[in-house]
Tab-separated table of C-alpha atoms and ligand atoms in Angstrom:
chain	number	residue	atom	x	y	z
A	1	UNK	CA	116.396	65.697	98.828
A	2	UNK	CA	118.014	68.810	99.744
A	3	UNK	CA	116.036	72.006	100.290
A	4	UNK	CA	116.096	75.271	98.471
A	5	UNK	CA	114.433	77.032	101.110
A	6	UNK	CA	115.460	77.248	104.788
A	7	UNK	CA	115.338	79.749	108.266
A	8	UNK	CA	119.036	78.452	109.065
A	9	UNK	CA	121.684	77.025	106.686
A	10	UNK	CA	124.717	75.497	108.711
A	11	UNK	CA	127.534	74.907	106.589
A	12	UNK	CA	130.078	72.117	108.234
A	13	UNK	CA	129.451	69.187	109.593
A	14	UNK	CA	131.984	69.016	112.187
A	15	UNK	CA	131.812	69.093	115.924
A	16	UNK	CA	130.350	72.804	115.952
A	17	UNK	CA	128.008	72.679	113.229
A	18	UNK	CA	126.816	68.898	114.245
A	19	UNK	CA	126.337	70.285	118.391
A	20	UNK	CA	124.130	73.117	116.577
A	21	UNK	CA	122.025	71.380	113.982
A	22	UNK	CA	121.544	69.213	117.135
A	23	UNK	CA	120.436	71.620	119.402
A	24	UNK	CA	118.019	73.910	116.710
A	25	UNK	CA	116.529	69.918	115.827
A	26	UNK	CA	115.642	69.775	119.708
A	27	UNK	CA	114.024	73.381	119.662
A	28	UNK	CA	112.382	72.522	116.650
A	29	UNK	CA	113.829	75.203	114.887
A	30	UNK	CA	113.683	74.892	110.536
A	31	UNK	CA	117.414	74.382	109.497
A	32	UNK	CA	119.611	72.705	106.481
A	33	UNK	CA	122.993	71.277	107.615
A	34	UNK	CA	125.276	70.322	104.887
A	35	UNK	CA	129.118	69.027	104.741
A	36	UNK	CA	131.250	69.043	101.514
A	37	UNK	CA	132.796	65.491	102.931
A	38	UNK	CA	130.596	62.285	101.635
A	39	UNK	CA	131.255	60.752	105.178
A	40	UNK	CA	132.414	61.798	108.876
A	41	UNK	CA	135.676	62.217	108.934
A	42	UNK	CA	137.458	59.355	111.207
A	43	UNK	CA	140.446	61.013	112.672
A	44	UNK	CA	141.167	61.704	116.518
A	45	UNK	CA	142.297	65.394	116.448
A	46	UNK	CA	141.021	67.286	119.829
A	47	UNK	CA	140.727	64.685	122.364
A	48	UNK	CA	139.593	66.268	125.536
A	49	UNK	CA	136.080	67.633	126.457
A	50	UNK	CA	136.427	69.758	129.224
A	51	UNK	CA	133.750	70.155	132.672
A	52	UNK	CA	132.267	73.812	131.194
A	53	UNK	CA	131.577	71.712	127.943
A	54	UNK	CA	130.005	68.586	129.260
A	55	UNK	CA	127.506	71.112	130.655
A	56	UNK	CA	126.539	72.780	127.934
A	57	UNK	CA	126.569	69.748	125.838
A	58	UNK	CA	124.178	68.310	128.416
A	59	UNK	CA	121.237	70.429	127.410
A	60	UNK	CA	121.312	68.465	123.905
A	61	UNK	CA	121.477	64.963	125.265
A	62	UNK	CA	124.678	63.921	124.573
A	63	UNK	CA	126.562	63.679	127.896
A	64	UNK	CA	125.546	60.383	128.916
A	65	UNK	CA	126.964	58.716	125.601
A	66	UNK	CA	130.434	60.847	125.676
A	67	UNK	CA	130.967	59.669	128.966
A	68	UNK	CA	130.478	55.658	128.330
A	69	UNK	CA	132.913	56.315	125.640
A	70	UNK	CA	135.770	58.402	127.055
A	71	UNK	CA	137.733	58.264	130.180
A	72	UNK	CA	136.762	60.820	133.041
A	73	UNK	CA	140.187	61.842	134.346
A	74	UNK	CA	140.462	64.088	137.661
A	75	UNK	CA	144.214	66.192	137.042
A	76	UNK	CA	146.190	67.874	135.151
A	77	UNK	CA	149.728	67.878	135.796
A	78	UNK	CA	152.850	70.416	134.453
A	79	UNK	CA	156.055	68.560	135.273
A	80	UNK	CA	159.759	69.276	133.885
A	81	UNK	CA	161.099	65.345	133.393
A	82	UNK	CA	160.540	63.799	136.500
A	83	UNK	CA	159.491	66.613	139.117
A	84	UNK	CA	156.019	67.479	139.376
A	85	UNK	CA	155.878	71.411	139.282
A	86	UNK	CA	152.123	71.822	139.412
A	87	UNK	CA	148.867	69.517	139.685
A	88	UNK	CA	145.374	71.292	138.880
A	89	UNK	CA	142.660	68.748	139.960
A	90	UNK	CA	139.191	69.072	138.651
A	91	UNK	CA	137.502	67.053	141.902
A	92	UNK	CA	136.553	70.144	143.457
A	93	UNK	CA	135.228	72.029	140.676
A	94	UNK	CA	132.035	73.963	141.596
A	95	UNK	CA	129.918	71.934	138.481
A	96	UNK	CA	128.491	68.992	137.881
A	97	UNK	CA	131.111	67.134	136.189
A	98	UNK	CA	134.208	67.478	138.048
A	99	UNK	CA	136.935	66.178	135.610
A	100	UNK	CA	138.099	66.010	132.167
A	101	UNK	CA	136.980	63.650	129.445
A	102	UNK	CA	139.834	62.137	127.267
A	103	UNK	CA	137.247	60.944	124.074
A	104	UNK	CA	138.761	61.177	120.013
A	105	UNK	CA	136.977	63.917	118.457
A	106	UNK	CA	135.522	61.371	115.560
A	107	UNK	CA	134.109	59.618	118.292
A	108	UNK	CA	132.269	62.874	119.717
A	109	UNK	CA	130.956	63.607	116.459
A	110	UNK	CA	129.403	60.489	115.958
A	111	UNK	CA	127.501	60.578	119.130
A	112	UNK	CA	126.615	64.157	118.413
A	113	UNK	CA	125.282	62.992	114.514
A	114	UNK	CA	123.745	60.166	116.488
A	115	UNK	CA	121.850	62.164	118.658
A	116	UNK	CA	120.993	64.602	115.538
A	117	UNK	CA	119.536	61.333	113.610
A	118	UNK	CA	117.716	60.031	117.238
A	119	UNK	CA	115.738	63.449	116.975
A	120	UNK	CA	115.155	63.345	113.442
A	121	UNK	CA	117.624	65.435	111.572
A	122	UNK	CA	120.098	64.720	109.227
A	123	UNK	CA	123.175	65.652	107.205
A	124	UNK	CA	123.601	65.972	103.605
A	125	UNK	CA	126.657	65.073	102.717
A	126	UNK	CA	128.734	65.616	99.772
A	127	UNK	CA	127.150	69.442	99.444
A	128	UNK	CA	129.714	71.903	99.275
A	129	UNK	CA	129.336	75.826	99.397
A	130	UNK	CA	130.932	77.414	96.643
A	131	UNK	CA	129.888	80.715	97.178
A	132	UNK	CA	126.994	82.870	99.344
A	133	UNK	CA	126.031	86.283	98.718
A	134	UNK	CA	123.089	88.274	100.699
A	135	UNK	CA	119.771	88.871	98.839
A	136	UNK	CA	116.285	89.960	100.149
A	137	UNK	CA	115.360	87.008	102.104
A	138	UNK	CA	118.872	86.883	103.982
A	139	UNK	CA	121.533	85.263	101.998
A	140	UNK	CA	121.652	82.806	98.820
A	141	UNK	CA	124.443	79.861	98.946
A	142	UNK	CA	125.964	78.109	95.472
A	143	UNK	CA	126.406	74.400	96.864
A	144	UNK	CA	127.705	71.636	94.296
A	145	UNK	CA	126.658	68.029	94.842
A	146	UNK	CA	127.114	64.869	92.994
A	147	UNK	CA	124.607	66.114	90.411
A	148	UNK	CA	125.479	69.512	89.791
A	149	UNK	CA	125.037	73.073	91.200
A	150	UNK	CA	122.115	74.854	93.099
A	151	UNK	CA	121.183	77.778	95.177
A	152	UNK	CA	119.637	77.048	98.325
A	153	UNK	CA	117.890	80.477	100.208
A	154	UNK	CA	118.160	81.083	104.011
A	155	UNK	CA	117.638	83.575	106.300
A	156	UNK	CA	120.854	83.069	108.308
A	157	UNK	CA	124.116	81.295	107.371
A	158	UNK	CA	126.544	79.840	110.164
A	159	UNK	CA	129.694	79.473	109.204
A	160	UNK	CA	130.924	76.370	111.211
A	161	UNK	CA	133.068	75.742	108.181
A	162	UNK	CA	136.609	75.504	109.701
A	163	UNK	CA	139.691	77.989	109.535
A	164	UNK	CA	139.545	78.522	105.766
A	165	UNK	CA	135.512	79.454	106.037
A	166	UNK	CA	134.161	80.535	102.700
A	167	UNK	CA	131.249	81.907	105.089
A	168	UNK	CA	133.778	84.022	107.015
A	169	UNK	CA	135.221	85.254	103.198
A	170	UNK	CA	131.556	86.184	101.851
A	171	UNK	CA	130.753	87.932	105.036
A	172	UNK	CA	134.110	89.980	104.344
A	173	UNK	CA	134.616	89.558	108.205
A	174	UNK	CA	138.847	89.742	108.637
A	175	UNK	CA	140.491	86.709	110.343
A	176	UNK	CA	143.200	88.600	112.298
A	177	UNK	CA	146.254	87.136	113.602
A	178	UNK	CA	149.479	84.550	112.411
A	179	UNK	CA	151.022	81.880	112.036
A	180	UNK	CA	152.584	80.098	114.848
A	181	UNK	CA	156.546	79.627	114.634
A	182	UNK	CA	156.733	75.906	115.192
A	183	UNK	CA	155.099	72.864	114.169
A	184	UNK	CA	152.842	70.572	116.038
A	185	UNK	CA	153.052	66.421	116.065
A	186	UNK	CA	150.284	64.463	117.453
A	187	UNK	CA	150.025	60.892	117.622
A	188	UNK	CA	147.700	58.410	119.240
A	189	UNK	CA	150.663	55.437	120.018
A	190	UNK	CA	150.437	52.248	122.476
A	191	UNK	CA	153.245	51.855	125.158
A	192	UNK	CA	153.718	51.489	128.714
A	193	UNK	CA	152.685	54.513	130.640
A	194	UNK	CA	152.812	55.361	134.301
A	195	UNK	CA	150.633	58.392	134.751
A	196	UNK	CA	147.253	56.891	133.895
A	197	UNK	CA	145.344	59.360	135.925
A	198	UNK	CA	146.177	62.655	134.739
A	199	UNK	CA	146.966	64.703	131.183
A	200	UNK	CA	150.660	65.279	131.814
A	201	UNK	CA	152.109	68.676	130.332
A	202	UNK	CA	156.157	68.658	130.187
A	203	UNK	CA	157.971	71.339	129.994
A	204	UNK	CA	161.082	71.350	128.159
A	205	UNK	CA	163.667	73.641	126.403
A	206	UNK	CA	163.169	71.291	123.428
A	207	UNK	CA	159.427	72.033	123.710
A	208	UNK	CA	156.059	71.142	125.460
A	209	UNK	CA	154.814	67.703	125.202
A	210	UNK	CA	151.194	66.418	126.572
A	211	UNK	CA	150.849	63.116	126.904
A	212	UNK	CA	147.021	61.978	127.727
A	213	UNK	CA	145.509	58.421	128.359
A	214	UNK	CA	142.327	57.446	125.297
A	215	UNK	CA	139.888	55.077	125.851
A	216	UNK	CA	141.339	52.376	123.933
A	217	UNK	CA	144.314	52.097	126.271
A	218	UNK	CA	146.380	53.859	123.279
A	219	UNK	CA	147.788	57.879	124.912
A	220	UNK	CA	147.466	60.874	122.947
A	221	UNK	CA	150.937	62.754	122.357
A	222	UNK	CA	150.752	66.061	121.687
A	223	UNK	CA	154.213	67.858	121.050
A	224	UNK	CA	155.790	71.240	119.490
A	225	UNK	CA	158.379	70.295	117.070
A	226	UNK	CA	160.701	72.559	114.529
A	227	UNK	CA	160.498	70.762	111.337
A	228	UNK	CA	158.344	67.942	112.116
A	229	UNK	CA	158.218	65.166	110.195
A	230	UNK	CA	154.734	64.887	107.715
A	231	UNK	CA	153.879	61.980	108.910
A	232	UNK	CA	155.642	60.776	112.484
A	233	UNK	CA	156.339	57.161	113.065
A	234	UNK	CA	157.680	54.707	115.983
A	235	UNK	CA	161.161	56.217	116.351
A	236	UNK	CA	160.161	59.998	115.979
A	237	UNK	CA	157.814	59.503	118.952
A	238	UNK	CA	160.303	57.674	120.915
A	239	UNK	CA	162.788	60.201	120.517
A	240	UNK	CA	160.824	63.084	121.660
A	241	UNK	CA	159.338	61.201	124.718
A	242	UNK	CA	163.147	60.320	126.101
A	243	UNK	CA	164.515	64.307	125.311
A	244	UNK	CA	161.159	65.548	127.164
A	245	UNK	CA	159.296	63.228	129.062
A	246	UNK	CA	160.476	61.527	132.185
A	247	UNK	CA	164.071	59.828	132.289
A	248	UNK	CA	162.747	56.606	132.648
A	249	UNK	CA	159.878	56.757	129.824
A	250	UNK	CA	158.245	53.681	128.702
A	251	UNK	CA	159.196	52.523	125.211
A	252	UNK	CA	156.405	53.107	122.420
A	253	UNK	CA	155.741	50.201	121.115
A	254	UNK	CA	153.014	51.377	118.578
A	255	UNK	CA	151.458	54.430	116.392
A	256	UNK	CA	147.903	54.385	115.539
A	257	UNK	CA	146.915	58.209	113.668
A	258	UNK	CA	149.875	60.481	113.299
A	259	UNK	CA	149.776	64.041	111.922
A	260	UNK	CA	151.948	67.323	111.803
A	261	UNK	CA	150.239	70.495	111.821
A	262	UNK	CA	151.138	74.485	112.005
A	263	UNK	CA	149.390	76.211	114.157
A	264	UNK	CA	147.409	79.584	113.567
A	265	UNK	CA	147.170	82.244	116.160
A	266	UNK	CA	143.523	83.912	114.641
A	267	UNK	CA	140.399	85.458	115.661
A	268	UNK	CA	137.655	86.865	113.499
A	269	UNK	CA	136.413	90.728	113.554
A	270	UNK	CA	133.006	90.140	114.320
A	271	UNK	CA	130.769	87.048	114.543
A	272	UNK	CA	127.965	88.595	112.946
A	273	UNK	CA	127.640	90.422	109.695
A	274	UNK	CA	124.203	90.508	108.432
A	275	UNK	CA	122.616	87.135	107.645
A	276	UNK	CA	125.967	85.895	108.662
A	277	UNK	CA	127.248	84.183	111.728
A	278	UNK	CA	130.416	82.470	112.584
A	279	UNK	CA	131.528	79.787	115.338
A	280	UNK	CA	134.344	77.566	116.156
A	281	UNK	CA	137.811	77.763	113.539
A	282	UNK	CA	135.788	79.588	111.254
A	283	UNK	CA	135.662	82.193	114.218
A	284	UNK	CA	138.994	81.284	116.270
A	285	UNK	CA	142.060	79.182	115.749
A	286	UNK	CA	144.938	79.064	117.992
A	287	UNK	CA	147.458	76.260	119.642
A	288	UNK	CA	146.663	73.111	121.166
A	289	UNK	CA	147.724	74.105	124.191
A	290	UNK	CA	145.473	73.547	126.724
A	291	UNK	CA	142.752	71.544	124.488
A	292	UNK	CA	140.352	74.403	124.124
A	293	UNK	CA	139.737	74.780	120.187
A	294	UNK	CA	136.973	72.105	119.689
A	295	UNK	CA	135.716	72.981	123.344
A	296	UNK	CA	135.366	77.121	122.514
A	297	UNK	CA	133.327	76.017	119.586
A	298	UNK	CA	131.086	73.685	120.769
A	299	UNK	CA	130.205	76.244	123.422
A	300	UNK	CA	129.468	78.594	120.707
A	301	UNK	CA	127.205	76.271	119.152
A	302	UNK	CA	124.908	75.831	122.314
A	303	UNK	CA	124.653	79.545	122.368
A	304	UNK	CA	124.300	80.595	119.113
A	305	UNK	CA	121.461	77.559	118.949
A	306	UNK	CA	119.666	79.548	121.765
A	307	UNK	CA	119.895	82.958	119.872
A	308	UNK	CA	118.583	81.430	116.787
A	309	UNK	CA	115.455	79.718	118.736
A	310	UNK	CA	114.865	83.478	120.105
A	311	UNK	CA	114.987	84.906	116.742
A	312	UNK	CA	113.636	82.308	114.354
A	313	UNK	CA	110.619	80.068	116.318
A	314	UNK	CA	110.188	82.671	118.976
A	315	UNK	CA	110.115	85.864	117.142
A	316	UNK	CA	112.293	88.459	118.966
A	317	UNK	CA	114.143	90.605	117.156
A	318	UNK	CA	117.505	89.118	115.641
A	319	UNK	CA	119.517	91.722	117.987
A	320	UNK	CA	119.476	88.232	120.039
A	321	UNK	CA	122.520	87.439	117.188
A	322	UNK	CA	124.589	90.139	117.770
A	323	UNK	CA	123.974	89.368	121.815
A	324	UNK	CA	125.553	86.127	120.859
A	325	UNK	CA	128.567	87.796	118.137
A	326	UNK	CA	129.286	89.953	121.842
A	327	UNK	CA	129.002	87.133	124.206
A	328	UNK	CA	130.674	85.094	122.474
A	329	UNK	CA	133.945	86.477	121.260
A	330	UNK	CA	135.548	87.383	123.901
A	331	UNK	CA	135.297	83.673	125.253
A	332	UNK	CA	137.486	83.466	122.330
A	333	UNK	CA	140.044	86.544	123.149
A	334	UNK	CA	140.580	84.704	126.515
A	335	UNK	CA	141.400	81.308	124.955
A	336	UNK	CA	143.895	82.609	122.711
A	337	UNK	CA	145.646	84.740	125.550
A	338	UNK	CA	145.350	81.311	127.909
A	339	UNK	CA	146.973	78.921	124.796
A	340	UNK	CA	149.256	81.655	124.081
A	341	UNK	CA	150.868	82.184	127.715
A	342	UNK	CA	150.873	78.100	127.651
A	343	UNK	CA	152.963	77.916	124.765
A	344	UNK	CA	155.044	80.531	125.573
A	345	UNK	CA	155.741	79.504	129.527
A	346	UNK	CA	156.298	76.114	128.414
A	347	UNK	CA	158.742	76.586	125.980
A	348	UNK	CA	161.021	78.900	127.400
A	349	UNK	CA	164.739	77.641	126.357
A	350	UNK	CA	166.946	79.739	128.728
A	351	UNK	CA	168.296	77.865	131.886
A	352	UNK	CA	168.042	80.582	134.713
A	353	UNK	CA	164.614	81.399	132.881
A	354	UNK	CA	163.451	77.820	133.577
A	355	UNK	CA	164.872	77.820	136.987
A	356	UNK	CA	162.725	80.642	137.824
A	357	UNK	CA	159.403	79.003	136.036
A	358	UNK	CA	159.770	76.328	137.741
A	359	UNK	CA	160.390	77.554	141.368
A	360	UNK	CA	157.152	79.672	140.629
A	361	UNK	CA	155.451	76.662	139.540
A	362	UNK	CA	156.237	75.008	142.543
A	363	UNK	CA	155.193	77.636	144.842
A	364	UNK	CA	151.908	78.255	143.054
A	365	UNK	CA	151.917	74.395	143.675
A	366	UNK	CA	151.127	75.340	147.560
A	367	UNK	CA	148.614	78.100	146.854
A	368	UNK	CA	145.164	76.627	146.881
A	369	UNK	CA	143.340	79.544	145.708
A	370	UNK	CA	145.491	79.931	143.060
A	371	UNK	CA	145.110	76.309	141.697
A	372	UNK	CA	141.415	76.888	141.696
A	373	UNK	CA	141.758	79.879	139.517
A	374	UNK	CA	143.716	77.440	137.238
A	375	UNK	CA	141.115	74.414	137.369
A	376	UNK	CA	138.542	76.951	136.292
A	377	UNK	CA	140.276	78.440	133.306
A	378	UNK	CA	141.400	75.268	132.005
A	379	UNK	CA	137.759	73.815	132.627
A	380	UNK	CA	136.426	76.325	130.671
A	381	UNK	CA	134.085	77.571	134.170
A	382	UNK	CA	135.899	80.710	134.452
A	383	UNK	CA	134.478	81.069	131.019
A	384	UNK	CA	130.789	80.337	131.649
A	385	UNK	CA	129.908	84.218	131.826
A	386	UNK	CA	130.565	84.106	128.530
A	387	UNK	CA	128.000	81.239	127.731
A	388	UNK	CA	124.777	82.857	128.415
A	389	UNK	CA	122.990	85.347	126.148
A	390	UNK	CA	121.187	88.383	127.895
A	391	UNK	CA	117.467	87.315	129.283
A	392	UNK	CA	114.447	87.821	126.602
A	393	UNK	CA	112.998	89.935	128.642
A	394	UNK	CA	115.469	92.561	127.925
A	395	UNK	CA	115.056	92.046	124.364
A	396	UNK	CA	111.461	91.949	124.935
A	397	UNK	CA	111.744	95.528	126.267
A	398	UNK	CA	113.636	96.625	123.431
A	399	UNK	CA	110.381	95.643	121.243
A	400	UNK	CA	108.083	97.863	123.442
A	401	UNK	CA	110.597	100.590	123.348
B	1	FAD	C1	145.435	67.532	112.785
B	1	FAD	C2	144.582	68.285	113.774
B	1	FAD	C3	144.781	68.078	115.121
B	1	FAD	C4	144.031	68.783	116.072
B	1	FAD	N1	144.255	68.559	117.395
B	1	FAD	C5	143.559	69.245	118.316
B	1	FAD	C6	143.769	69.042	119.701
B	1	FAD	O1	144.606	68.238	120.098
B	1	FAD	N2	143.021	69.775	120.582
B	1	FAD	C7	142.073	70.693	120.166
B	1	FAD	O2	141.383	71.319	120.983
B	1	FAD	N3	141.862	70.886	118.851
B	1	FAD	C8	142.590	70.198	117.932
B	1	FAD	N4	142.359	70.404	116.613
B	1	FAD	C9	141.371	71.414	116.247
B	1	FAD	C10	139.978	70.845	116.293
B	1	FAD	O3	139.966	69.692	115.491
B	1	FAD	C11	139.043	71.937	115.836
B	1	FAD	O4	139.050	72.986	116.803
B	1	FAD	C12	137.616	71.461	115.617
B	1	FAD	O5	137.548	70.437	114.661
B	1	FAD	C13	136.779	72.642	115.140
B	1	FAD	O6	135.496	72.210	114.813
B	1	FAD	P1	134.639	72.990	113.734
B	1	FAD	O7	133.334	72.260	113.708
B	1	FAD	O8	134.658	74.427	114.027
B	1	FAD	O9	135.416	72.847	112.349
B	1	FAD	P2	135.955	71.569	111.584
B	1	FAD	O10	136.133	70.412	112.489
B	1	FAD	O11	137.131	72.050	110.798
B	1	FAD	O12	134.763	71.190	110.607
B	1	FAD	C14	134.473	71.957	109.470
B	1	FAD	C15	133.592	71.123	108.562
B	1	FAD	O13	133.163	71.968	107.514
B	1	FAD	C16	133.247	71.254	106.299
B	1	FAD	N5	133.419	72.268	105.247
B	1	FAD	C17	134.481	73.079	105.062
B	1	FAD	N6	134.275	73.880	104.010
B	1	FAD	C18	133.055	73.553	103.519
B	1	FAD	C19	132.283	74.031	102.423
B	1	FAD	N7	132.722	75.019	101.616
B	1	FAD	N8	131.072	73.481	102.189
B	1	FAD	C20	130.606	72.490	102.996
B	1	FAD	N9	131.311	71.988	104.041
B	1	FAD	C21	132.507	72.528	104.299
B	1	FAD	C22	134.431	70.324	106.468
B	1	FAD	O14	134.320	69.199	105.605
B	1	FAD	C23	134.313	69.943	107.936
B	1	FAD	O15	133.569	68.762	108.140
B	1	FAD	C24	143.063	69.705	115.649
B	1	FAD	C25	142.849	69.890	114.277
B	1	FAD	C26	143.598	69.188	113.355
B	1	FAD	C27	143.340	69.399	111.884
């Protein structure tokens, strides 16, 4: 039966909105989380969960289950065919998980929706928002479900509703930003692969490729392509693995999930307006590059979870959700500048431009400090300032003031 009343309506089931229902559940915080799909969706999408997200995903419960289902992988290496220009290794990293998990995203949201169910919360599925508009009591969503229309009252409204959030649009909050030029491909194939250890990044006038082991022995390819085809097979993969991968590349021998996507370069105005919050592609969308979209948003979700607690079971004054809107975004600002300068360094098409990259590259190569530097933005570490709200106590004081 799905409420008409509620502290904290989260619209979107996906990663972020499934990592905060699960979190609010733990707190024991009153909240509605609804999904306009009847069931989770299956695809692989973002595959990698990254050190700075394990931990925050670790307060929830979840980290132990992840793990026995993804591969733990220790570098990350940026090669141009067969030269290795750069390795940033994760062994060292000043954290508690020192590498990078290769897991399908529709296998992280079902261990997040299992731990949501352990705890006692659910999803209703098949509710979509049509439309939300503030009132006294906070805000009042239209949802449609199998039997028709209804309005369902909350306080606050999170928007975890993906890039075309209808949250975002009744806020009015702006969605700055573009379109990216090219086209993405990304395939999960089987073939015979070399560099099981590490998420390789090649560089290549033709474009970037990643190629990434999963944990059912099939690789992840991730790859910028100008007119992509909708849906890549066998051949299209082989091609672009023997122009930009090494010279002696194994031969693919099988495609599991293929997709072609365009890429948005976007960040929202504000996370908060009113009784409305945003987080993950509702609040940012940018490239692949990197694998930090499902990881800035699941980060989000821990936070904005502990804002919400302070607001709505421990009664501090909701300036604890604009701490989070501030914390939060620029998180975001640095993501897009780090996928950005990916893209753009890795795709460079002139020759003595290249030459020069990948000299650089190489030298960097030697500098330890500067490899750490890399491990922690690519970790998401370098990011944890971001990833903690102000103490109560200053909020507290605020209330005595
Ligand atoms: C083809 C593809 C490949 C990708 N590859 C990568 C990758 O390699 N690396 C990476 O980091 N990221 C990748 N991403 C991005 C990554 O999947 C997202 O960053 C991540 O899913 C964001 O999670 P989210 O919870 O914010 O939103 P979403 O996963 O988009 O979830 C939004 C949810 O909201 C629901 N919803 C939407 N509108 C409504 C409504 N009106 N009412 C009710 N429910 C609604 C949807 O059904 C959906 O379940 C990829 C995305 C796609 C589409």
């Amino acid at each position: 039966m799905l409420p008409v009343q509620t502290d904290i309506l989260v619209i979107g089931a996906g990663p972020t909105g499934l990592a905060l229902a699960t979190a609010l559940q733990r707190n024991g915080v009153d909240h509605v989380l609804v999904d306009a799909l009847d069931g989770a969706q299956n695809t692989s999408r973002a595959a990698v969960v990254h050190a700075h997200t394990l931990e925050m995903l670790d307060t929830i419960g979840v980290v132990g289950s992840l793990e026995a289902r993804g591969i733990a992988l220790p570098d990350f290496a940026v090669r141009d065919r067969d030269q290795v220009l750069l390795t940033v290794s994760f062994h060292r990293l000043p954290a508690a998980f020192q590498h990078l998990l290769m897991v399908p995203q529709s296998t992280t949201e079902a261990v997040l929706q299992a731990r949501l169910n352990e705890l006692g919360g659910a999803v209703h599925r098949g509710v979509a928002a049509l439309a939300a508009v503030t009132d006294a009591g906070g805000a009042a969503v239209t949802v449609k479900t199998a039997t028709g229309e209804q309005v369902i009252h909350a306080r606050y409204v999170v928007g975890a509703d993906g890039m075309h959030s209808i949250v975002r649009d009744a806020a009015g909050i702006p969605f700055h930003g573009e379109a990216y030029g090219e086209s993405f491909v990304l395939a999960d194939v089987t073939m015979d692969w070399p560099l099981n250890d590490e998420v390789s990044l090649f560089f290549s006038p033709a474009g970037l490729v990643v190629v990434a082991p999963l944990p059912d022995g099939s690789y992840r390819i991730v790859a910028t392509l100008d007119d992509a085809p909708e849906k890549p097979e066998i051949a299209d993969i082989q091609k672009l693995l023997d122009a930009r991968g090494p010279t002696r590349t194994a031969r693919v021998t099988g495609i599991g999930w293929a997709s072609r996507f365009r890429v948005h370069h976007r960040l929202a105005d504000t996370y908060r307006s009113g009784p409305f919050l945003l987080m993950g592609d509702a609040a940012h969308v940018h490239s692949p590059a990197g694998g930090q979209g499902m990881n800035t948003g699941l980060v989000d979700a821990i936070v904005l979870a502990d804002a919400l607690t302070r607001v709505v079971r421990d009664h501090l004054p909701d300036t604890a959700l604009d701490d989070y809107a501030r914390t939060r975004r620029p998180a975001a600002q640095e993501v897009l500048a780090l996928a950005g300068r990916l893209t753009k360094i890795a795709t460079l098409r002139s020759a003595s431009a290249r030459r020069l990259r990948n000299l650089l590259l190489r030298v960097l190569d030697r500098l330890p400090a500067i490899k750490r530097r890399l491990a922690l933005g690519l970790s998401g570490l370098a990011r944890r300032r971001f990833a903690t709200l102000p103490p109560s106590g200053v909020l507290a004081r605020h209330i005595a003031q």
